[in-house]
mmCIF file of C-alpha atoms in Angstrom:
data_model
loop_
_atom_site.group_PDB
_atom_site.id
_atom_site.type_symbol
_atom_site.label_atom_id
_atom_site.label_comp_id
_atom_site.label_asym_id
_atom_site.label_seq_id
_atom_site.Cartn_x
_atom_site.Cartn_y
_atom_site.Cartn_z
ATOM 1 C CA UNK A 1 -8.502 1.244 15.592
ATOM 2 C CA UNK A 2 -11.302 -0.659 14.774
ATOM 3 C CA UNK A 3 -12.045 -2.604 11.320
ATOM 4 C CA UNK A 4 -15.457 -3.246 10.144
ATOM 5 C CA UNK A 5 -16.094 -6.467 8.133
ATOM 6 C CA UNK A 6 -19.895 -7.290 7.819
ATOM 7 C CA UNK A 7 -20.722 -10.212 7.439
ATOM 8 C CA UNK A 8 -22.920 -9.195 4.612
ATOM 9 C CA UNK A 9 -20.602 -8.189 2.320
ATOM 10 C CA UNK A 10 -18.785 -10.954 2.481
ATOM 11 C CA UNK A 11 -14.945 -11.553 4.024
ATOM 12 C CA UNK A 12 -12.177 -9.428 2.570
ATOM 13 C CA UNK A 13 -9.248 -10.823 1.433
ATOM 14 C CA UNK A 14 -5.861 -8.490 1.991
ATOM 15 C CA UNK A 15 -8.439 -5.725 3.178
ATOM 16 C CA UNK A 16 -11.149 -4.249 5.444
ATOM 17 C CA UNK A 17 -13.843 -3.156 4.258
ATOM 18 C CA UNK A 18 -14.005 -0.251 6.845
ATOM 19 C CA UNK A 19 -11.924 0.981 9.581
ATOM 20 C CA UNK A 20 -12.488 3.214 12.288
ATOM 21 C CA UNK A 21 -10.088 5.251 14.285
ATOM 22 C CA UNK A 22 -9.024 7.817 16.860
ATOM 23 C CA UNK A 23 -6.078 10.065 17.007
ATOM 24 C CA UNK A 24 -3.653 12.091 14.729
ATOM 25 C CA UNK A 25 -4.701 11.914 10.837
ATOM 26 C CA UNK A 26 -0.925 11.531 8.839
ATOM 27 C CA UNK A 27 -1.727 11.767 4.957
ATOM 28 C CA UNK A 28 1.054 9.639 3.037
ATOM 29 C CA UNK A 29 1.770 10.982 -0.342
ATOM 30 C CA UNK A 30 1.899 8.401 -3.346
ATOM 31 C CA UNK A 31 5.326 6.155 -2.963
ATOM 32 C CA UNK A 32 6.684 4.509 -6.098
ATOM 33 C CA UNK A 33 9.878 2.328 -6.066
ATOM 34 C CA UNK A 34 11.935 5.441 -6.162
ATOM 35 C CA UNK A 35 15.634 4.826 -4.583
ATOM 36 C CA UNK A 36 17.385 7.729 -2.335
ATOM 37 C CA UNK A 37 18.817 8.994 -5.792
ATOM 38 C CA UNK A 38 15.707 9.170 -7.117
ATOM 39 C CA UNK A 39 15.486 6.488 -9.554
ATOM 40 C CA UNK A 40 12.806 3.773 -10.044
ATOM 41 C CA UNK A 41 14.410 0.551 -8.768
ATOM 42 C CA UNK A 42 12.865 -3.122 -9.932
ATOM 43 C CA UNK A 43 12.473 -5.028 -12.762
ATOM 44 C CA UNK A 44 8.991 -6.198 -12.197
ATOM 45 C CA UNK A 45 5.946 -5.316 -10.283
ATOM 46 C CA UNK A 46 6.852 -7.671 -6.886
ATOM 47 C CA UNK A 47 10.127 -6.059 -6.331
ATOM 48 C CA UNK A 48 8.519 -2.386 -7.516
ATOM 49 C CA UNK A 49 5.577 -3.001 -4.886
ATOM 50 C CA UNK A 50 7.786 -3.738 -2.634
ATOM 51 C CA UNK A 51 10.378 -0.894 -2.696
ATOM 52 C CA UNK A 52 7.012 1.779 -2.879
ATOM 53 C CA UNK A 53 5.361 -0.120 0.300
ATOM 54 C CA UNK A 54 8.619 0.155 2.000
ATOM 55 C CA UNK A 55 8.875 4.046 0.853
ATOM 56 C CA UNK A 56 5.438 4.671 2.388
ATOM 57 C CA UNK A 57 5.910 2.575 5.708
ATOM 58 C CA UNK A 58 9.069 4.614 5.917
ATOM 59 C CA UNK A 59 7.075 8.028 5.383
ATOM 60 C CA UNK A 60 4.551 6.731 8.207
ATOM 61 C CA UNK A 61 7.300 6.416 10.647
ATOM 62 C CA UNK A 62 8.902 8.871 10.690
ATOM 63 C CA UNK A 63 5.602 10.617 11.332
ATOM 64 C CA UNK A 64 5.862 8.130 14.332
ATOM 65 C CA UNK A 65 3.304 5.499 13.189
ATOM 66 C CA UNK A 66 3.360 1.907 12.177
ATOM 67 C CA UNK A 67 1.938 -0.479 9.883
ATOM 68 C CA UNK A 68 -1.163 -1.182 12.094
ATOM 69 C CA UNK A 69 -2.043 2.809 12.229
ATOM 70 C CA UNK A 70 -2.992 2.440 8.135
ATOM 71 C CA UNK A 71 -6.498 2.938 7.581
ATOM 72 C CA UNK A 72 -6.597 3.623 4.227
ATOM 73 C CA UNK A 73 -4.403 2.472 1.094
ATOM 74 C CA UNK A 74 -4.805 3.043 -2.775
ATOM 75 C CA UNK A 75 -2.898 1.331 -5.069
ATOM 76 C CA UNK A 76 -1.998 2.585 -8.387
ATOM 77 C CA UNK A 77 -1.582 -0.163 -10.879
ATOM 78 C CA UNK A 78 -0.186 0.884 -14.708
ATOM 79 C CA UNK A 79 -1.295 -3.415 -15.988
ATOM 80 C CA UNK A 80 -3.853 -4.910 -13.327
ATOM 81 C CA UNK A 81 -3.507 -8.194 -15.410
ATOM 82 C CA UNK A 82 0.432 -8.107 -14.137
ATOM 83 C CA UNK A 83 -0.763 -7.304 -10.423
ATOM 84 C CA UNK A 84 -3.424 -9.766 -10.449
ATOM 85 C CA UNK A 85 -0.717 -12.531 -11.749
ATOM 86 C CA UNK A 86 1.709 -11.929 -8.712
ATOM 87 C CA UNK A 87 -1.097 -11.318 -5.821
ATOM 88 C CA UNK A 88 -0.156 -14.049 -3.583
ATOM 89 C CA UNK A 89 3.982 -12.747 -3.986
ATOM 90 C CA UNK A 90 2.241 -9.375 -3.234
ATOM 91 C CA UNK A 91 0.433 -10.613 -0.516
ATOM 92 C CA UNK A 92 3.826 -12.115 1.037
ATOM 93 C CA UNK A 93 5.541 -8.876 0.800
ATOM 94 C CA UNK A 94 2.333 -7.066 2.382
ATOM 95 C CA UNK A 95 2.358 -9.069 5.588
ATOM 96 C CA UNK A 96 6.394 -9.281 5.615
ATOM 97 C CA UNK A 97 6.603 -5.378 5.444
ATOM 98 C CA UNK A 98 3.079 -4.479 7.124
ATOM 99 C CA UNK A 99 1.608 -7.692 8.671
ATOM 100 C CA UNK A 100 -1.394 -8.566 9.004
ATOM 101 C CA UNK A 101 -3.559 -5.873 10.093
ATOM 102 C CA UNK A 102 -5.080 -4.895 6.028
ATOM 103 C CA UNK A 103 -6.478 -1.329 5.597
ATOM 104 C CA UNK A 104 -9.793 -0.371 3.474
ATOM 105 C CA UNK A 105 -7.505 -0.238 0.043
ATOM 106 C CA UNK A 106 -8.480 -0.372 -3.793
ATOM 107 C CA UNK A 107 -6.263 -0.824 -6.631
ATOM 108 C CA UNK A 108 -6.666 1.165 -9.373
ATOM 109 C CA UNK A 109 -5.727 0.724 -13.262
ATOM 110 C CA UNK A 110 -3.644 3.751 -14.571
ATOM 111 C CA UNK A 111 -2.399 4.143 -17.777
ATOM 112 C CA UNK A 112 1.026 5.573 -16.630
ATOM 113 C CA UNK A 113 2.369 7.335 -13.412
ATOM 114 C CA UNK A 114 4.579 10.228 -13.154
ATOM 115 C CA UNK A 115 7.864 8.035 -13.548
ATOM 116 C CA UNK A 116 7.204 6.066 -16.524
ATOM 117 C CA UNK A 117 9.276 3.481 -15.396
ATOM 118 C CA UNK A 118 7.097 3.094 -12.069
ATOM 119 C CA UNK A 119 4.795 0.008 -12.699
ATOM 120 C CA UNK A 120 3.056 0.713 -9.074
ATOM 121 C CA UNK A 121 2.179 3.450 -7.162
ATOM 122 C CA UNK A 122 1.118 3.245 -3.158
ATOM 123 C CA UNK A 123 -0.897 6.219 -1.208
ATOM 124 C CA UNK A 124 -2.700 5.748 1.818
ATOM 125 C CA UNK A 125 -3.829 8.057 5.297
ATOM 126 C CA UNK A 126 -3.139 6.763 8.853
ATOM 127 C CA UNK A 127 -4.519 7.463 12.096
ATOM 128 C CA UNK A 128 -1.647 7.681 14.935
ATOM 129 C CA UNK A 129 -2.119 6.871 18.329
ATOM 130 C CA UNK A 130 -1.303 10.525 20.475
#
């Protein structure tokens, strides 16, 4: 996998601006905080990131990928302001859970998501290694 940062468009911070890869495409479906009964879990939008990053790094293994094999993730955000606020306790969960290999990724202001209790919402494609 290869990621593409000109130098033009200046350096990305928590993401690439492109990446480039060979092998088996694995589409990962939107992950919210959603525990294995189904309910959201977390009272704010550290611990809700958290639980849906975990959710899709769990997805991407057990297609038999890893962190590293993300090359693209969008995050769903129902109060950017609230996102923006906790970025760097974000950031720390991002390189605890995936390290520090980023994917191209955008966040994205939603009005709600399909749990109305979900404050955060993580999708994203890999490319696995054959």
């Amino acid at each position: 996998m290869e990621r593409i940062n000109p130098p033009e468009l200046g350096r990305p911070s928590g993401f690439s601006h492109a990446v480039a890869a060979e092998g088996r495409l694995v589409f990962l479906a939107g992950q919210t905080a959603l525990d294995e009964h189904g309910r959201i879990v977390g009272d704010g939008v550290v611990e809700q990131f958290e639980r849906a990053l975990g959710n899709l790094l769990t997805a991407l293994r057990a297609a038999g990928g890893e962190p590293a094999d993300l090359c693209s993730v969008t995050i769903y955000l129902v109060d950017m302001d609230d996102y923006k606020a906790h970025a760097r306790e974000i950031g720390k969960v991002w390189k605890r859970l995936a390290g520090t290999e980023y994917p191209a990724m955008a966040g994205i202001g939603v009005s709600r998501l399909w749990d109305v209790e979900a404050l955060v919402e993580v999708q994203g494609f890999a490319v696995v290694s054959r």
